[in-house]
mmCIF file of C-alpha atoms in Angstrom:
data_model
loop_
_atom_site.group_PDB
_atom_site.id
_atom_site.type_symbol
_atom_site.label_atom_id
_atom_site.label_comp_id
_atom_site.label_asym_id
_atom_site.label_seq_id
_atom_site.Cartn_x
_atom_site.Cartn_y
_atom_site.Cartn_z
ATOM 1 C CA MET Q 531 -0.130 0.069 -0.021
ATOM 2 C CA ALA Q 532 1.254 3.595 -0.726
ATOM 3 C CA ASN Q 533 1.711 5.849 1.645
ATOM 4 C CA ILE Q 534 -1.130 7.712 1.878
ATOM 5 C CA VAL Q 535 -2.197 11.708 3.147
ATOM 6 C CA GLU Q 536 -5.413 12.631 1.859
ATOM 7 C CA ARG Q 537 -6.422 16.287 2.254
ATOM 8 C CA ILE Q 538 -10.014 18.038 1.409
ATOM 9 C CA PHE Q 539 -10.283 21.831 0.356
ATOM 10 C CA GLU Q 540 -13.561 23.833 0.515
ATOM 11 C CA SER Q 541 -12.806 25.069 -2.609
ATOM 12 C CA LYS Q 542 -10.460 24.796 -6.075
ATOM 13 C CA ALA Q 543 -8.648 28.089 -5.002
ATOM 14 C CA GLN Q 544 -7.553 26.394 -1.552
ATOM 15 C CA MET Q 545 -6.189 23.236 -3.439
ATOM 16 C CA THR Q 546 -4.932 25.178 -6.090
ATOM 17 C CA GLU Q 547 -3.008 27.196 -3.263
ATOM 18 C CA ALA Q 548 -1.409 24.261 -1.771
ATOM 19 C CA LEU Q 549 -0.460 22.708 -4.851
ATOM 20 C CA ALA Q 550 1.144 25.640 -5.886
ATOM 21 C CA SER Q 551 3.069 25.305 -2.331
ATOM 22 C CA LEU Q 552 3.800 21.582 -2.532
ATOM 23 C CA LEU Q 553 5.514 22.253 -5.350
ATOM 24 C CA GLU Q 554 7.307 25.301 -4.780
ATOM 25 C CA THR Q 555 8.682 23.138 -1.431
ATOM 26 C CA GLY Q 556 9.659 19.772 -3.845
ATOM 27 C CA ILE Q 557 11.392 22.209 -6.343
ATOM 28 C CA ALA Q 558 13.296 24.056 -3.409
ATOM 29 C CA SER Q 559 14.081 20.648 -1.983
ATOM 30 C CA GLY Q 560 15.158 19.141 -5.119
ATOM 31 C CA ILE Q 561 17.489 21.950 -6.176
ATOM 32 C CA LYS Q 562 19.188 21.562 -2.263
ATOM 33 C CA GLN Q 563 19.704 18.356 -2.880
ATOM 34 C CA ASP Q 564 20.523 17.374 -6.509
ATOM 35 C CA GLY Q 565 21.330 21.313 -7.917
ATOM 36 C CA LYS Q 566 18.291 20.403 -9.945
ATOM 37 C CA ALA Q 567 14.577 19.583 -10.250
ATOM 38 C CA LEU Q 568 12.325 17.592 -11.988
ATOM 39 C CA VAL Q 569 8.633 18.045 -11.995
ATOM 40 C CA MET Q 570 6.269 15.944 -14.081
ATOM 41 C CA VAL Q 571 3.312 17.504 -15.112
ATOM 42 C CA SER Q 572 -0.374 15.869 -16.038
ATOM 43 C CA GLY Q 573 -2.835 18.071 -18.403
ATOM 44 C CA GLY Q 574 -6.337 19.033 -17.141
ATOM 45 C CA SER Q 575 -8.308 21.685 -15.851
ATOM 46 C CA SER Q 576 -7.643 21.206 -12.254
ATOM 47 C CA PRO Q 577 -3.718 21.835 -11.998
ATOM 48 C CA ALA Q 578 -4.032 24.780 -14.619
ATOM 49 C CA PRO Q 579 -4.376 27.586 -11.967
ATOM 50 C CA ALA Q 580 -1.534 25.928 -10.032
ATOM 51 C CA TYR Q 581 0.574 26.144 -12.927
ATOM 52 C CA LYS Q 582 -0.356 29.561 -14.063
ATOM 53 C CA TYR Q 583 0.823 30.691 -10.526
ATOM 54 C CA LEU Q 584 3.932 29.204 -10.730
ATOM 55 C CA SER Q 585 4.801 30.487 -14.033
ATOM 56 C CA ASN Q 586 5.507 33.643 -12.472
ATOM 57 C CA LEU Q 587 7.401 32.876 -9.490
ATOM 58 C CA PRO Q 588 11.272 34.148 -8.791
ATOM 59 C CA LEU Q 589 12.558 30.494 -8.751
ATOM 60 C CA GLU Q 590 15.652 28.823 -10.134
ATOM 61 C CA TRP Q 591 13.742 28.214 -13.354
ATOM 62 C CA ASP Q 592 17.372 27.123 -15.191
ATOM 63 C CA LYS Q 593 17.746 24.460 -12.238
ATOM 64 C CA ILE Q 594 14.038 23.044 -13.160
ATOM 65 C CA SER Q 595 12.894 20.199 -15.579
ATOM 66 C CA ILE Q 596 9.254 19.827 -16.811
ATOM 67 C CA ALA Q 597 8.635 16.844 -18.070
ATOM 68 C CA MET Q 598 5.197 14.945 -19.275
ATOM 69 C CA VAL Q 599 3.087 12.687 -17.042
ATOM 70 C CA ASP Q 600 1.253 11.496 -20.530
ATOM 71 C CA GLU Q 601 0.316 12.508 -23.961
ATOM 72 C CA ARG Q 602 -1.850 11.956 -26.800
ATOM 73 C CA TRP Q 603 0.027 11.051 -29.838
ATOM 74 C CA VAL Q 604 -0.873 13.848 -31.764
ATOM 75 C CA ASP Q 605 1.077 16.878 -33.415
ATOM 76 C CA PRO Q 606 1.823 20.179 -30.710
ATOM 77 C CA ALA Q 607 -0.239 22.049 -32.467
ATOM 78 C CA HIS Q 608 -3.319 19.764 -32.232
ATOM 79 C CA ASP Q 609 -5.764 21.274 -29.530
ATOM 80 C CA LYS Q 610 -6.173 18.383 -27.749
ATOM 81 C CA SER Q 611 -2.206 18.090 -26.982
ATOM 82 C CA ASN Q 612 -1.114 18.123 -23.574
ATOM 83 C CA GLU Q 613 2.263 19.668 -24.792
ATOM 84 C CA ALA Q 614 0.625 22.758 -26.228
ATOM 85 C CA PHE Q 615 -1.184 23.098 -22.898
ATOM 86 C CA ILE Q 616 1.715 22.453 -20.521
ATOM 87 C CA ASN Q 617 3.863 25.646 -22.644
ATOM 88 C CA GLU Q 618 0.109 27.530 -22.533
ATOM 89 C CA THR Q 619 -0.124 27.544 -18.738
ATOM 90 C CA LEU Q 620 3.037 26.833 -17.306
ATOM 91 C CA LEU Q 621 5.950 27.644 -19.468
ATOM 92 C CA GLN Q 622 5.501 31.298 -19.763
ATOM 93 C CA ASN Q 623 6.573 34.005 -17.890
ATOM 94 C CA LYS Q 624 9.783 33.450 -15.266
ATOM 95 C CA ALA Q 625 9.366 29.512 -16.219
ATOM 96 C CA ALA Q 626 9.676 30.136 -20.070
ATOM 97 C CA ASP Q 627 13.722 29.348 -18.721
ATOM 98 C CA ALA Q 628 12.890 25.618 -17.237
ATOM 99 C CA GLU Q 629 13.836 22.580 -19.527
ATOM 100 C CA PHE Q 630 10.642 21.038 -20.946
ATOM 101 C CA ILE Q 631 10.781 17.304 -22.031
ATOM 102 C CA VAL Q 632 8.169 16.379 -24.624
ATOM 103 C CA MET Q 633 7.028 12.450 -25.257
ATOM 104 C CA LYS Q 634 5.663 12.969 -28.444
ATOM 105 C CA ASN Q 635 8.596 12.611 -31.231
ATOM 106 C CA SER Q 636 8.515 12.298 -34.661
ATOM 107 C CA ALA Q 637 7.706 8.516 -35.035
ATOM 108 C CA SER Q 638 4.544 7.336 -36.785
ATOM 109 C CA SER Q 639 3.083 6.088 -33.736
ATOM 110 C CA ALA Q 640 3.493 5.774 -30.091
ATOM 111 C CA ILE Q 641 4.671 1.827 -30.050
ATOM 112 C CA ALA Q 642 7.324 3.097 -32.798
ATOM 113 C CA GLY Q 643 8.348 6.088 -30.760
ATOM 114 C CA GLN Q 644 8.469 4.496 -27.339
ATOM 115 C CA VAL Q 645 12.418 3.640 -27.349
ATOM 116 C CA GLU Q 646 13.102 6.918 -28.567
ATOM 117 C CA CYS Q 647 10.797 8.494 -25.343
ATOM 118 C CA GLU Q 648 11.966 6.503 -23.114
ATOM 119 C CA GLN Q 649 15.196 7.067 -23.555
ATOM 120 C CA ALA Q 650 14.823 10.913 -22.959
ATOM 121 C CA TYR Q 651 13.054 9.799 -19.664
ATOM 122 C CA GLN Q 652 16.287 7.358 -18.189
ATOM 123 C CA ALA Q 653 18.239 10.130 -19.034
ATOM 124 C CA LEU Q 654 16.400 12.451 -16.155
ATOM 125 C CA LYS Q 655 17.098 12.084 -12.734
ATOM 126 C CA ALA Q 656 14.180 11.106 -10.185
ATOM 127 C CA PRO Q 657 11.180 13.639 -10.038
ATOM 128 C CA ASP Q 658 10.750 15.391 -7.006
ATOM 129 C CA VAL Q 659 7.131 15.851 -7.617
ATOM 130 C CA THR Q 660 4.909 14.084 -10.350
ATOM 131 C CA ILE Q 661 0.688 15.103 -10.529
ATOM 132 C CA LEU Q 662 -1.443 12.724 -11.897
ATOM 133 C CA GLY Q 663 -5.201 13.518 -12.348
ATOM 134 C CA MET Q 664 -7.865 10.670 -12.284
ATOM 135 C CA GLY Q 665 -10.708 10.174 -14.677
ATOM 136 C CA PRO Q 666 -14.215 9.051 -13.735
ATOM 137 C CA ASP Q 667 -13.171 5.542 -15.557
ATOM 138 C CA GLY Q 668 -10.494 4.922 -12.928
ATOM 139 C CA HIS Q 669 -7.429 5.603 -15.196
ATOM 140 C CA THR Q 670 -4.933 7.822 -13.965
ATOM 141 C CA ALA Q 671 -1.909 9.181 -16.731
ATOM 142 C CA SER Q 672 -2.826 7.510 -19.730
ATOM 143 C CA LEU Q 673 -3.011 4.078 -17.974
ATOM 144 C CA PHE Q 674 -7.197 3.409 -19.195
ATOM 145 C CA PRO Q 675 -8.912 0.416 -17.950
ATOM 146 C CA HIS Q 676 -8.275 -2.759 -20.093
ATOM 147 C CA ALA Q 677 -6.067 -0.730 -22.763
ATOM 148 C CA GLU Q 678 -3.482 -2.262 -24.819
ATOM 149 C CA GLY Q 679 -0.397 -1.822 -23.224
ATOM 150 C CA LEU Q 680 -2.047 -1.437 -19.574
ATOM 151 C CA GLU Q 681 -0.725 -4.972 -18.078
ATOM 152 C CA SER Q 682 2.684 -4.285 -19.334
ATOM 153 C CA GLY Q 683 2.737 -0.718 -18.349
ATOM 154 C CA LEU Q 684 1.930 -1.695 -14.609
ATOM 155 C CA GLN Q 685 4.504 -4.894 -14.882
ATOM 156 C CA THR Q 686 7.572 -3.347 -16.729
ATOM 157 C CA THR Q 687 10.717 -1.824 -15.552
ATOM 158 C CA ASP Q 688 10.658 0.899 -17.933
ATOM 159 C CA ILE Q 689 9.611 4.432 -17.097
ATOM 160 C CA VAL Q 690 7.267 5.331 -20.211
ATOM 161 C CA CYS Q 691 4.879 2.902 -22.359
ATOM 162 C CA ALA Q 692 2.586 2.987 -25.438
ATOM 163 C CA ILE Q 693 -0.772 2.794 -24.913
ATOM 164 C CA ASN Q 694 -3.851 2.196 -26.875
ATOM 165 C CA ALA Q 695 -7.340 2.895 -25.055
ATOM 166 C CA VAL Q 696 -10.352 1.178 -25.315
ATOM 167 C CA GLU Q 697 -12.413 4.182 -26.763
ATOM 168 C CA SER Q 698 -15.005 5.487 -24.503
ATOM 169 C CA ALA Q 699 -16.630 8.823 -23.932
ATOM 170 C CA VAL Q 700 -13.559 9.968 -21.179
ATOM 171 C CA THR Q 701 -10.530 8.584 -24.104
ATOM 172 C CA GLY Q 702 -12.206 10.486 -27.069
ATOM 173 C CA SER Q 703 -11.376 9.848 -30.455
ATOM 174 C CA ILE Q 704 -7.488 10.163 -29.697
ATOM 175 C CA THR Q 705 -6.610 6.681 -28.427
ATOM 176 C CA GLU Q 706 -3.227 6.243 -28.865
ATOM 177 C CA ARG Q 707 -1.256 7.926 -25.994
ATOM 178 C CA MET Q 708 2.418 7.881 -24.068
ATOM 179 C CA SER Q 709 2.338 7.472 -20.663
ATOM 180 C CA LEU Q 710 4.509 7.185 -17.510
ATOM 181 C CA THR Q 711 4.087 3.362 -16.532
ATOM 182 C CA LEU Q 712 3.551 2.366 -12.901
ATOM 183 C CA ASN Q 713 7.517 2.141 -12.394
ATOM 184 C CA GLY Q 714 7.567 5.644 -13.674
ATOM 185 C CA ILE Q 715 5.175 7.090 -11.428
ATOM 186 C CA ALA Q 716 6.895 5.000 -8.176
ATOM 187 C CA ARG Q 717 10.709 6.954 -8.862
ATOM 188 C CA SER Q 718 8.889 10.080 -7.992
ATOM 189 C CA LYS Q 719 10.186 11.639 -4.225
ATOM 190 C CA GLU Q 720 6.157 12.526 -3.758
ATOM 191 C CA VAL Q 721 3.089 11.929 -6.081
ATOM 192 C CA VAL Q 722 -0.244 14.342 -5.945
ATOM 193 C CA LEU Q 723 -3.490 12.963 -7.227
ATOM 194 C CA LEU Q 724 -5.751 15.611 -7.806
ATOM 195 C CA ILE Q 725 -9.795 14.823 -7.382
ATOM 196 C CA SER Q 726 -12.644 17.252 -7.972
ATOM 197 C CA GLY Q 727 -16.050 16.453 -7.576
ATOM 198 C CA ASP Q 728 -18.568 13.302 -6.039
ATOM 199 C CA GLU Q 729 -18.182 11.644 -9.032
ATOM 200 C CA LYS Q 730 -14.254 11.188 -8.693
ATOM 201 C CA ARG Q 731 -14.338 10.880 -4.842
ATOM 202 C CA ALA Q 732 -16.558 7.924 -5.447
ATOM 203 C CA MET Q 733 -14.221 6.170 -7.647
ATOM 204 C CA TYR Q 734 -11.297 6.842 -5.829
ATOM 205 C CA ASP Q 735 -13.044 5.523 -2.668
ATOM 206 C CA GLN Q 736 -13.568 2.439 -4.701
ATOM 207 C CA ALA Q 737 -9.886 2.377 -5.921
ATOM 208 C CA LYS Q 738 -8.798 1.777 -2.783
ATOM 209 C CA GLY Q 739 -10.781 -1.432 -2.083
ATOM 210 C CA ALA Q 740 -10.147 -4.660 -3.400
ATOM 211 C CA GLY Q 741 -10.369 -5.968 -7.065
ATOM 212 C CA SER Q 742 -8.293 -5.751 -10.410
ATOM 213 C CA GLU Q 743 -5.794 -2.801 -11.065
ATOM 214 C CA LEU Q 744 -6.789 -3.871 -15.112
ATOM 215 C CA ASP Q 745 -10.618 -2.430 -14.456
ATOM 216 C CA ILE Q 746 -9.293 0.440 -12.187
ATOM 217 C CA PRO Q 747 -5.512 0.763 -13.025
ATOM 218 C CA LEU Q 748 -5.312 3.867 -10.205
ATOM 219 C CA ARG Q 749 -5.815 0.676 -7.787
ATOM 220 C CA ALA Q 750 -2.186 0.140 -8.840
ATOM 221 C CA VAL Q 751 -0.774 3.379 -7.829
ATOM 222 C CA ILE Q 752 -2.575 2.882 -4.196
ATOM 223 C CA ASN Q 753 -1.440 -0.558 -4.120
ATOM 224 C CA HIS Q 754 2.291 0.260 -4.858
ATOM 225 C CA PRO Q 755 4.288 0.337 -1.368
ATOM 226 C CA GLN Q 756 7.218 2.721 -2.346
ATOM 227 C CA ILE Q 757 4.913 5.592 -3.165
ATOM 228 C CA THR Q 758 4.251 8.251 -1.267
ATOM 229 C CA LEU Q 759 0.832 9.925 -1.897
ATOM 230 C CA SER Q 760 -1.042 13.212 -1.856
ATOM 231 C CA VAL Q 761 -4.741 13.040 -2.345
ATOM 232 C CA PHE Q 762 -6.095 16.082 -3.050
ATOM 233 C CA TRP Q 763 -9.893 16.695 -2.923
ATOM 234 C CA CYS Q 764 -12.808 19.249 -3.432
ATOM 235 C CA PRO Q 765 -16.133 19.535 -4.012
#
């Protein structure tokens, strides 16, 4: 079982403030210990305000690397690209000086691009903070229930994996992804899971119970004994 601390916030504004503070602390700790910091970031609406706030902070951004938790296999110009989202929300203002490690490369498919992406991620230090979201189907990163590549992604010692999700209302039409593996998530000094709303809270509670990790991939994160997990939830 992961070492889990659950925090409940009255508003998204409070959760944003707490996330920004945690990130700032993690970054400072990484720079102090290693001379540089690494943060793994997810897309989505929940972390966006914290990213925008962080982008203006006077941190040592030239010593900070930002890398992606997952990505749809689309060009950066695509409106569903997480790379574009991170560029627009976090890598602005003072944070424009940070190094950005992306997942999407020139390969024709995620499977074809996995080796190159793995090499890039193997060159990185252990992450100081990794930010995860969760879907109402229990996926986290791009580890979707019963996806092609999921079982390998939960078992491999690689850091990244190619995923082809089962198309659903949650995945949308773009099912081909690159994602951190369970091992890639577990390498982080601290993992933060952001949850908003009662529907996702119910899924999180279900994930804490017994059952298959292939049904609810978040369960694999919760069950991992080496993960330190902060769960942030607001209504």
